[in-house]
Amino acid sequence: MKKALAMLLALMMVLSLAACGGDNPDASKAPEGTTSTAPADESKAPEQPDGDVANKDKPLVWFNRQPSNSSTGELDMTALNFNQDTYYVGFDANQGAELQGQMILDYITANIDTIDRNGDGVIGYVLAIGDIGHNDSIARTRGVRKALDTAIEENGAIKSDAVGINADGSASAVKDGKLTINGKEYTVRELASQEMKNSAGATWDAATAGNTIGTWVSTFGDQIDIVASNNDGMGMAMFNAWSKENKVPTFGYDANADAVAAIADGYGGTISQHADVQAYLTLRVLRNALDGVDIDTGIGTADDKGNVLSDDVFKYVESERSYYALNVAVTADNYNDFMDATKPYAPVANQLDLEKNPTKNVWLNIYNSADNFLSATYQPLLQNYDDLLNLNVEYIGGDGQTEANITNRLSNPDQYDAFAINMVKTDNAASYTALLNQ
Ligand code: BGC
């Protein structure tokens, strides 16, 4: 049925092109079926991509990994300006990082009488780093160090390198911090930190973090008073392996459902990066560009269904072509409001009309199908929104290690109307744009 409909549509296209003298070679090709994982709804069989639009001119959104230099963090404006319908969707990494640091500091302040487990006068923490070349990871490492006064600045920026083991406080990437709480001074030390990369090269690796906490505990024992992590995937691995049983507060990032639920069992807290807003924005900017409407439609300006975001949940920075969701701390005080991590955000959960916003085909990849945040939170949200926005999305899951593992599966970009890309490395935008330029 779907095939017959598609062939009919193709035939109509050929006829209408012939009628107006068009000679686009692509238009005569029979459309190929997509391999979408989401079951296609017969009632909204996608139209075939408009053969007149070159792949290089199709809407493109980068998400989760902002095209940038992985050493300096400098934005890759060539990739961000690939065409007039190119954007990035992520979240405000610095605002979130400050919140994470503050959340840990607030916890220490509130529990100062009991936090120092061995009473040696040093509040010791260990830190799991996601990816030393990922701006979100760098920002979070900096945020924790800044709040706990262990940061060292170099050329105007806080150092974000891992220290490895720092038993005596002599590491060059951090210093021993001093916190004054209730008029008394305390020392804080980053006892250890490490990038959690597995032997195959996957970063933000939860299993590596789960193993590493064991090594750290055998070195430091009850010198460890706090466990901090660049994300919940690694944070929960450490919590489950050690800190839960030993009642050591552990802090992550992402507000994944399992982490939020673990707050009831002593997980210290997490940060919501408003994935429900990001997933919406990821698909909404494509929808708007495909419809040829103002890009702010259903974002800062209500669409005809009333979908709209208020400016306390996102911001748009025109010069960076980037939408950033704003973060919220999730702690014992409010975690009940965050239990359902994959529910669409109510102000933008209204279904669009098929007549006005007909079904379009989108190719989208997740850089690592094993990433907790992307697979347990972000993708389920995308799958909810694709229905609401009438987008037929093909989801591709990468291995987290090589760009080729993903780009190999974008062999026929002609089949799609728009693209949403999550790179393995933030430097590698050109591996994708090269395919669209062909
Ligand atoms: C998330 C991490 C995730 C990473 C993947 C970050 O924004 O917080 O949990 O592993 O993106 O790129």
PDB file of N, CA and C and ligand atoms in Angstrom, residues 64-65 91 134 136 140 204 230-233 253-254 256 273 367 371-374 422, ligand 1:
ATOM      1  N   ASN A  64      23.583  18.390  20.380  1.00  0.00           N
ATOM      2  CA  ASN A  64      24.339  17.746  21.466  1.00  0.00           C
ATOM      3  C   ASN A  64      25.855  17.957  21.408  1.00  0.00           C
ATOM      4  N   ARG A  65      26.432  17.983  20.240  1.00  0.00           N
ATOM      5  CA  ARG A  65      27.866  18.239  20.112  1.00  0.00           C
ATOM      6  C   ARG A  65      28.016  19.415  19.172  1.00  0.00           C
ATOM      7  N   PHE A  91      22.399  23.121  24.978  1.00  0.00           N
ATOM      8  CA  PHE A  91      21.922  23.797  26.188  1.00  0.00           C
ATOM      9  C   PHE A  91      23.039  24.719  26.635  1.00  0.00           C
ATOM     10  N   HIS A 134      35.140  17.766  24.735  1.00  0.00           N
ATOM     11  CA  HIS A 134      33.710  18.068  24.525  1.00  0.00           C
ATOM     12  C   HIS A 134      33.371  19.286  25.371  1.00  0.00           C
ATOM     13  N   ASP A 136      30.737  20.525  26.671  1.00  0.00           N
ATOM     14  CA  ASP A 136      29.861  20.327  27.840  1.00  0.00           C
ATOM     15  C   ASP A 136      30.665  19.745  28.996  1.00  0.00           C
ATOM     16  N   ARG A 140      31.590  21.511  32.670  1.00  0.00           N
ATOM     17  CA  ARG A 140      31.183  20.917  33.952  1.00  0.00           C
ATOM     18  C   ARG A 140      32.376  20.722  34.874  1.00  0.00           C
ATOM     19  N   TRP A 204      32.665   9.208  27.839  1.00  0.00           N
ATOM     20  CA  TRP A 204      31.525   9.269  28.775  1.00  0.00           C
ATOM     21  C   TRP A 204      31.145   7.837  29.163  1.00  0.00           C
ATOM     22  N   ASN A 230      30.635  14.254  35.393  1.00  0.00           N
ATOM     23  CA  ASN A 230      30.172  15.101  34.282  1.00  0.00           C
ATOM     24  C   ASN A 230      28.802  14.663  33.758  1.00  0.00           C
ATOM     25  N   ASN A 231      28.393  13.434  34.055  1.00  0.00           N
ATOM     26  CA  ASN A 231      27.012  13.077  33.682  1.00  0.00           C
ATOM     27  C   ASN A 231      26.464  11.968  34.582  1.00  0.00           C
ATOM     28  N   ASP A 232      25.171  11.697  34.410  1.00  0.00           N
ATOM     29  CA  ASP A 232      24.512  10.695  35.252  1.00  0.00           C
ATOM     30  C   ASP A 232      24.882   9.275  34.868  1.00  0.00           C
ATOM     31  N   GLY A 233      25.177   9.046  33.599  1.00  0.00           N
ATOM     32  CA  GLY A 233      25.542   7.688  33.189  1.00  0.00           C
ATOM     33  C   GLY A 233      26.715   7.205  34.031  1.00  0.00           C
ATOM     34  N   TYR A 253      24.670  14.734  36.092  1.00  0.00           N
ATOM     35  CA  TYR A 253      24.136  15.752  35.183  1.00  0.00           C
ATOM     36  C   TYR A 253      23.290  15.029  34.155  1.00  0.00           C
ATOM     37  N   ASP A 254      22.177  15.552  33.807  1.00  0.00           N
ATOM     38  CA  ASP A 254      21.258  15.069  32.746  1.00  0.00           C
ATOM     39  C   ASP A 254      19.845  14.792  33.243  1.00  0.00           C
ATOM     40  N   ASN A 256      18.603  11.958  34.017  1.00  0.00           N
ATOM     41  CA  ASN A 256      18.071  10.696  33.473  1.00  0.00           C
ATOM     42  C   ASN A 256      17.125  10.099  34.517  1.00  0.00           C
ATOM     43  N   GLN A 273      19.138  19.283  31.821  1.00  0.00           N
ATOM     44  CA  GLN A 273      19.531  20.198  30.735  1.00  0.00           C
ATOM     45  C   GLN A 273      18.328  20.441  29.824  1.00  0.00           C
ATOM     46  N   TYR A 367      25.187   9.738  18.192  1.00  0.00           N
ATOM     47  CA  TYR A 367      26.589   9.370  17.945  1.00  0.00           C
ATOM     48  C   TYR A 367      26.965   8.041  18.590  1.00  0.00           C
ATOM     49  N   ASP A 371      25.107   5.553  24.777  1.00  0.00           N
ATOM     50  CA  ASP A 371      25.158   6.701  25.688  1.00  0.00           C
ATOM     51  C   ASP A 371      23.845   6.788  26.482  1.00  0.00           C
ATOM     52  N   ASN A 372      23.957   6.787  27.814  1.00  0.00           N
ATOM     53  CA  ASN A 372      22.748   6.753  28.650  1.00  0.00           C
ATOM     54  C   ASN A 372      21.810   7.919  28.388  1.00  0.00           C
ATOM     55  N   PHE A 373      22.389   9.112  28.363  1.00  0.00           N
ATOM     56  CA  PHE A 373      21.542  10.295  28.198  1.00  0.00           C
ATOM     57  C   PHE A 373      20.857  10.295  26.837  1.00  0.00           C
ATOM     58  N   LEU A 374      21.640  10.072  25.792  1.00  0.00           N
ATOM     59  CA  LEU A 374      21.061  10.165  24.456  1.00  0.00           C
ATOM     60  C   LEU A 374      20.063   9.046  24.194  1.00  0.00           C
ATOM     61  N   ASN A 422      24.570  14.402  15.154  1.00  0.00           N
ATOM     62  CA  ASN A 422      25.210  14.322  16.466  1.00  0.00           C
ATOM     63  C   ASN A 422      26.581  13.670  16.211  1.00  0.00           C
TER      64      ASN A 422
HETATM   65  C1  BGC B   1      25.368  14.746  28.128  1.00  0.00           C
HETATM   66  C2  BGC B   1      26.133  13.510  28.370  1.00  0.00           C
HETATM   67  C3  BGC B   1      26.307  12.782  27.079  1.00  0.00           C
HETATM   68  C4  BGC B   1      26.947  13.679  26.074  1.00  0.00           C
HETATM   69  C5  BGC B   1      27.060  13.027  24.746  1.00  0.00           C
HETATM   70  C6  BGC B   1      26.089  15.579  27.142  1.00  0.00           C
HETATM   71  O1  BGC B   1      25.403  16.747  26.897  1.00  0.00           O
HETATM   72  O2  BGC B   1      25.217  15.453  29.317  1.00  0.00           O
HETATM   73  O3  BGC B   1      25.459  12.711  29.267  1.00  0.00           O
HETATM   74  O4  BGC B   1      27.082  11.652  27.307  1.00  0.00           O
HETATM   75  O5  BGC B   1      26.208  14.854  25.950  1.00  0.00           O
HETATM   76  O6  BGC B   1      27.551  13.851  23.766  1.00  0.00           O
END
